[in-house]
Coordinates of C-alpha atoms in Angstrom, one line a residue:
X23 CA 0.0 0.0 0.0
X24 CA 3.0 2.3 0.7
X25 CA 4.5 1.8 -2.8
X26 CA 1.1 3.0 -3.9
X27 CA 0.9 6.2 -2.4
X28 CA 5.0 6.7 -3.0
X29 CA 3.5 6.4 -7.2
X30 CA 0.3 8.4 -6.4
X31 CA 2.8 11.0 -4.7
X32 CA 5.4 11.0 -7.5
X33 CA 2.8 11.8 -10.3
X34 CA 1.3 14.4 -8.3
X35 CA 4.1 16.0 -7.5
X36 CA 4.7 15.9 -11.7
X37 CA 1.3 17.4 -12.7
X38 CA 2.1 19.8 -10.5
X39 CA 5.1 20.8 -11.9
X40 CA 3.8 20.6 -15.7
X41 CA 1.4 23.1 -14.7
X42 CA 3.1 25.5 -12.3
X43 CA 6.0 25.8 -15.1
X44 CA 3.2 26.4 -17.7
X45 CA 1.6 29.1 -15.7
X46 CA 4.6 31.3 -15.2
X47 CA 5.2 30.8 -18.9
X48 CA 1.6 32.7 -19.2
X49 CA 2.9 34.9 -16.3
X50 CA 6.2 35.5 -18.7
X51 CA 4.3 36.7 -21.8
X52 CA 1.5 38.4 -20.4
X53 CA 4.4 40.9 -18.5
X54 CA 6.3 41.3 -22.3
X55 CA 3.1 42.2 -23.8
X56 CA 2.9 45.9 -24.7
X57 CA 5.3 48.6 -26.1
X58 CA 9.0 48.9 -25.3
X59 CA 11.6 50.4 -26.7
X60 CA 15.7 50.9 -25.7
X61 CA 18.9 50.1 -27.4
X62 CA 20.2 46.7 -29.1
X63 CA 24.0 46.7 -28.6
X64 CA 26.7 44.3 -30.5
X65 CA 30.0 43.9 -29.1
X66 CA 32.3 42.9 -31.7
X67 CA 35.9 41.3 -30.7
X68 CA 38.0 41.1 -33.8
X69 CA 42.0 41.2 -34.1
X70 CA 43.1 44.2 -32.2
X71 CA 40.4 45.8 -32.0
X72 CA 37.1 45.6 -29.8
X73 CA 34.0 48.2 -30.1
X74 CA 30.4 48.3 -29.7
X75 CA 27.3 48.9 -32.1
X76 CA 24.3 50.5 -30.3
X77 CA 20.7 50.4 -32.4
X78 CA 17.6 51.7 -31.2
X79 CA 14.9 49.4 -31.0
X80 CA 10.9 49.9 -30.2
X81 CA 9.5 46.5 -30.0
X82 CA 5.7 45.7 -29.0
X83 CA 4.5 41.9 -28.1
X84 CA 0.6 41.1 -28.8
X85 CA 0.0 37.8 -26.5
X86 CA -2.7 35.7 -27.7
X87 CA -5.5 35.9 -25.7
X88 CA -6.5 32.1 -26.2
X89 CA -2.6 31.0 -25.7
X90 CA -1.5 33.5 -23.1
X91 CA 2.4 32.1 -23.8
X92 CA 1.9 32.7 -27.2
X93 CA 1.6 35.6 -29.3
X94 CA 3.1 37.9 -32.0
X95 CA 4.4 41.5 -32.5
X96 CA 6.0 43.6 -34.6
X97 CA 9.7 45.7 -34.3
X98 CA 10.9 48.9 -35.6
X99 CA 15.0 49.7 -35.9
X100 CA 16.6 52.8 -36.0
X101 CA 20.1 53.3 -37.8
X102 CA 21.4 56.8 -37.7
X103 CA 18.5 59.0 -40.3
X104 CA 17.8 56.0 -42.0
X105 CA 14.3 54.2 -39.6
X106 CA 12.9 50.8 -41.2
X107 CA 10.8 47.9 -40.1
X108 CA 12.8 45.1 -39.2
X109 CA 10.1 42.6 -39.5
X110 CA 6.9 41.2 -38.0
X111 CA 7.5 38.3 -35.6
X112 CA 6.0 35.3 -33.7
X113 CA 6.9 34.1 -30.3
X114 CA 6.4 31.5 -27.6
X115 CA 7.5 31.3 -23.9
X116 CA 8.8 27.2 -23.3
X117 CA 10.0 26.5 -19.7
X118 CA 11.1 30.5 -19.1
X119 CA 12.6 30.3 -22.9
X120 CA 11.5 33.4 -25.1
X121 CA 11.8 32.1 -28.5
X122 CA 11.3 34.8 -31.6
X123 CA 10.7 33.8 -35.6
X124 CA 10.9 36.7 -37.6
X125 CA 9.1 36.2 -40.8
X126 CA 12.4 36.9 -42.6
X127 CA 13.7 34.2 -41.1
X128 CA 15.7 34.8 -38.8
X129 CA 15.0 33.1 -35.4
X130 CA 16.2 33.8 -31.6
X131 CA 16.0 33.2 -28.1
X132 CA 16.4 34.8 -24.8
X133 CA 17.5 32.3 -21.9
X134 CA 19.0 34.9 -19.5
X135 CA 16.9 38.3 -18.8
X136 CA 15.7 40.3 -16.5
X137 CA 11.9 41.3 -16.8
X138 CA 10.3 43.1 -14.0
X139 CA 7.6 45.9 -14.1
X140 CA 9.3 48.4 -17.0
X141 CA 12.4 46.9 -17.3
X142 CA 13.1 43.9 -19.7
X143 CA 17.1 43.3 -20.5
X144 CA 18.7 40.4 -21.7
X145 CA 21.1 38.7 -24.1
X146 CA 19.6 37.4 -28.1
X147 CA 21.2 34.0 -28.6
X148 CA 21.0 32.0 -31.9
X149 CA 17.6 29.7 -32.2
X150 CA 19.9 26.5 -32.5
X151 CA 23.8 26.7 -31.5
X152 CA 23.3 29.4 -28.5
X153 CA 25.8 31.4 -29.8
X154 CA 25.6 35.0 -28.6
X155 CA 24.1 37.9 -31.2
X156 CA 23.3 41.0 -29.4
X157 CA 22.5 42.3 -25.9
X158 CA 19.2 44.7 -25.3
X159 CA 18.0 46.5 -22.9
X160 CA 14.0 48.5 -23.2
X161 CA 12.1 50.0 -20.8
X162 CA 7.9 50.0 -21.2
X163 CA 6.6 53.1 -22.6
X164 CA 2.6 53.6 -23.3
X165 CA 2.9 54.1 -27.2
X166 CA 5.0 54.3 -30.0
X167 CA 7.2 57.5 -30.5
X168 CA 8.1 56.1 -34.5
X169 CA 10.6 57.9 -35.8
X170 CA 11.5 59.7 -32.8
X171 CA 15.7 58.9 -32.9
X172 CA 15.9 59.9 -37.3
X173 CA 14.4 63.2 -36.6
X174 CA 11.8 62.0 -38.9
X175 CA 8.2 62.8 -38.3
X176 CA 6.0 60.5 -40.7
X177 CA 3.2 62.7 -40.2
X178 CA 4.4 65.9 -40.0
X179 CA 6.5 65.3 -43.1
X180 CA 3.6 64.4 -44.8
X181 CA 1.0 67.2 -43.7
X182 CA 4.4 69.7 -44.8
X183 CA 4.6 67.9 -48.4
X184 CA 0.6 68.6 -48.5
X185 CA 1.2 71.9 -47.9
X186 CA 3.9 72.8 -49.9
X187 CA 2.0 71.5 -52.6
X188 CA -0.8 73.1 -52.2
X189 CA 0.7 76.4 -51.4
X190 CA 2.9 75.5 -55.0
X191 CA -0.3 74.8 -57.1
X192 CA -2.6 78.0 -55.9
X193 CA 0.3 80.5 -56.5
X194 CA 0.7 78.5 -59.6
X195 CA -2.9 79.7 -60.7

């Protein structure tokens, strides 16, 4: 009868652990899902010489509300003047993992962050080998502020281009 309850005890304690792991992995993704942005950096060791890349990054998560460690998102990169859209992206939370596909391909993980409240920092490791590829650091913020490190407003530009032409085709006439 012990050797019973010793089993019974030993699955227990299993299902318990399946599900506890699986919650915070819901926990996980529902604190990455919003807006944040902060800086990518790149350290880059080669011969004599060692430096570091910083990119500015605004990033937003969209959990899925029917698989909470689920979900997708998109990410904006800012070079310098020159602001594109890096690429839409899936991700999944596994046993604490963050995993990322970008729909050009390319595929990470984060194994070793820090995500509390505001702050999310961590390291991007390659999806298969674990090599390391960048470290990041973003702090929540309630919208996006697009364009904000190029100088570039998308809108204003635009409403300026609308003027100027239509200042250009009435003194035209």
């Amino acid at each position: 009868m012990k050797k019973i309850y010793n089993y019974l005890f030993v699955g227990i304690v299993a299902m318990l652990s399946m599900t506890l792991s699986s919650c915070n992995d819901d926990n996980i993704a529902r604190d990455l899902d919003g807006i944040w942005e902060g800086k990518v950096s790149q350290n880059w060791s080669w011969r004599w010489s060692d430096y570091t890349t910083y990119q500015y990054v605004d990033i937003e998560f969209y959990t899925d509300p029917y698989y909470y460690a689920e979900g997708t998102g998109v990410e904006y990169d800012y070079t310098g003047t020159y602001t594109y859209v890096s690429c839409p992206f899936n991700f999944r939370v596994r046993n604490g993992v963050i995993y990322m596909d970008y729909r050009d391909g390319t595929r990470v993980r984060i194994t070793n962050y820090y995500l509390s409240g505001d702050r999310f920092s961590g390291t991007f490791r390659d999806y298969y080998s674990g090599d390391y590829l960048a470290d990041f650091s973003f702090y929540k913020v309630a919208n996006f502020r697009h364009f904000r490190y190029s100088g570039y407003s998308l809108d204003a530009d635009f409403e300026k281009e609308d003027s100027k032409t239509n200042k250009t085709e009435a003194e035209q006439k």
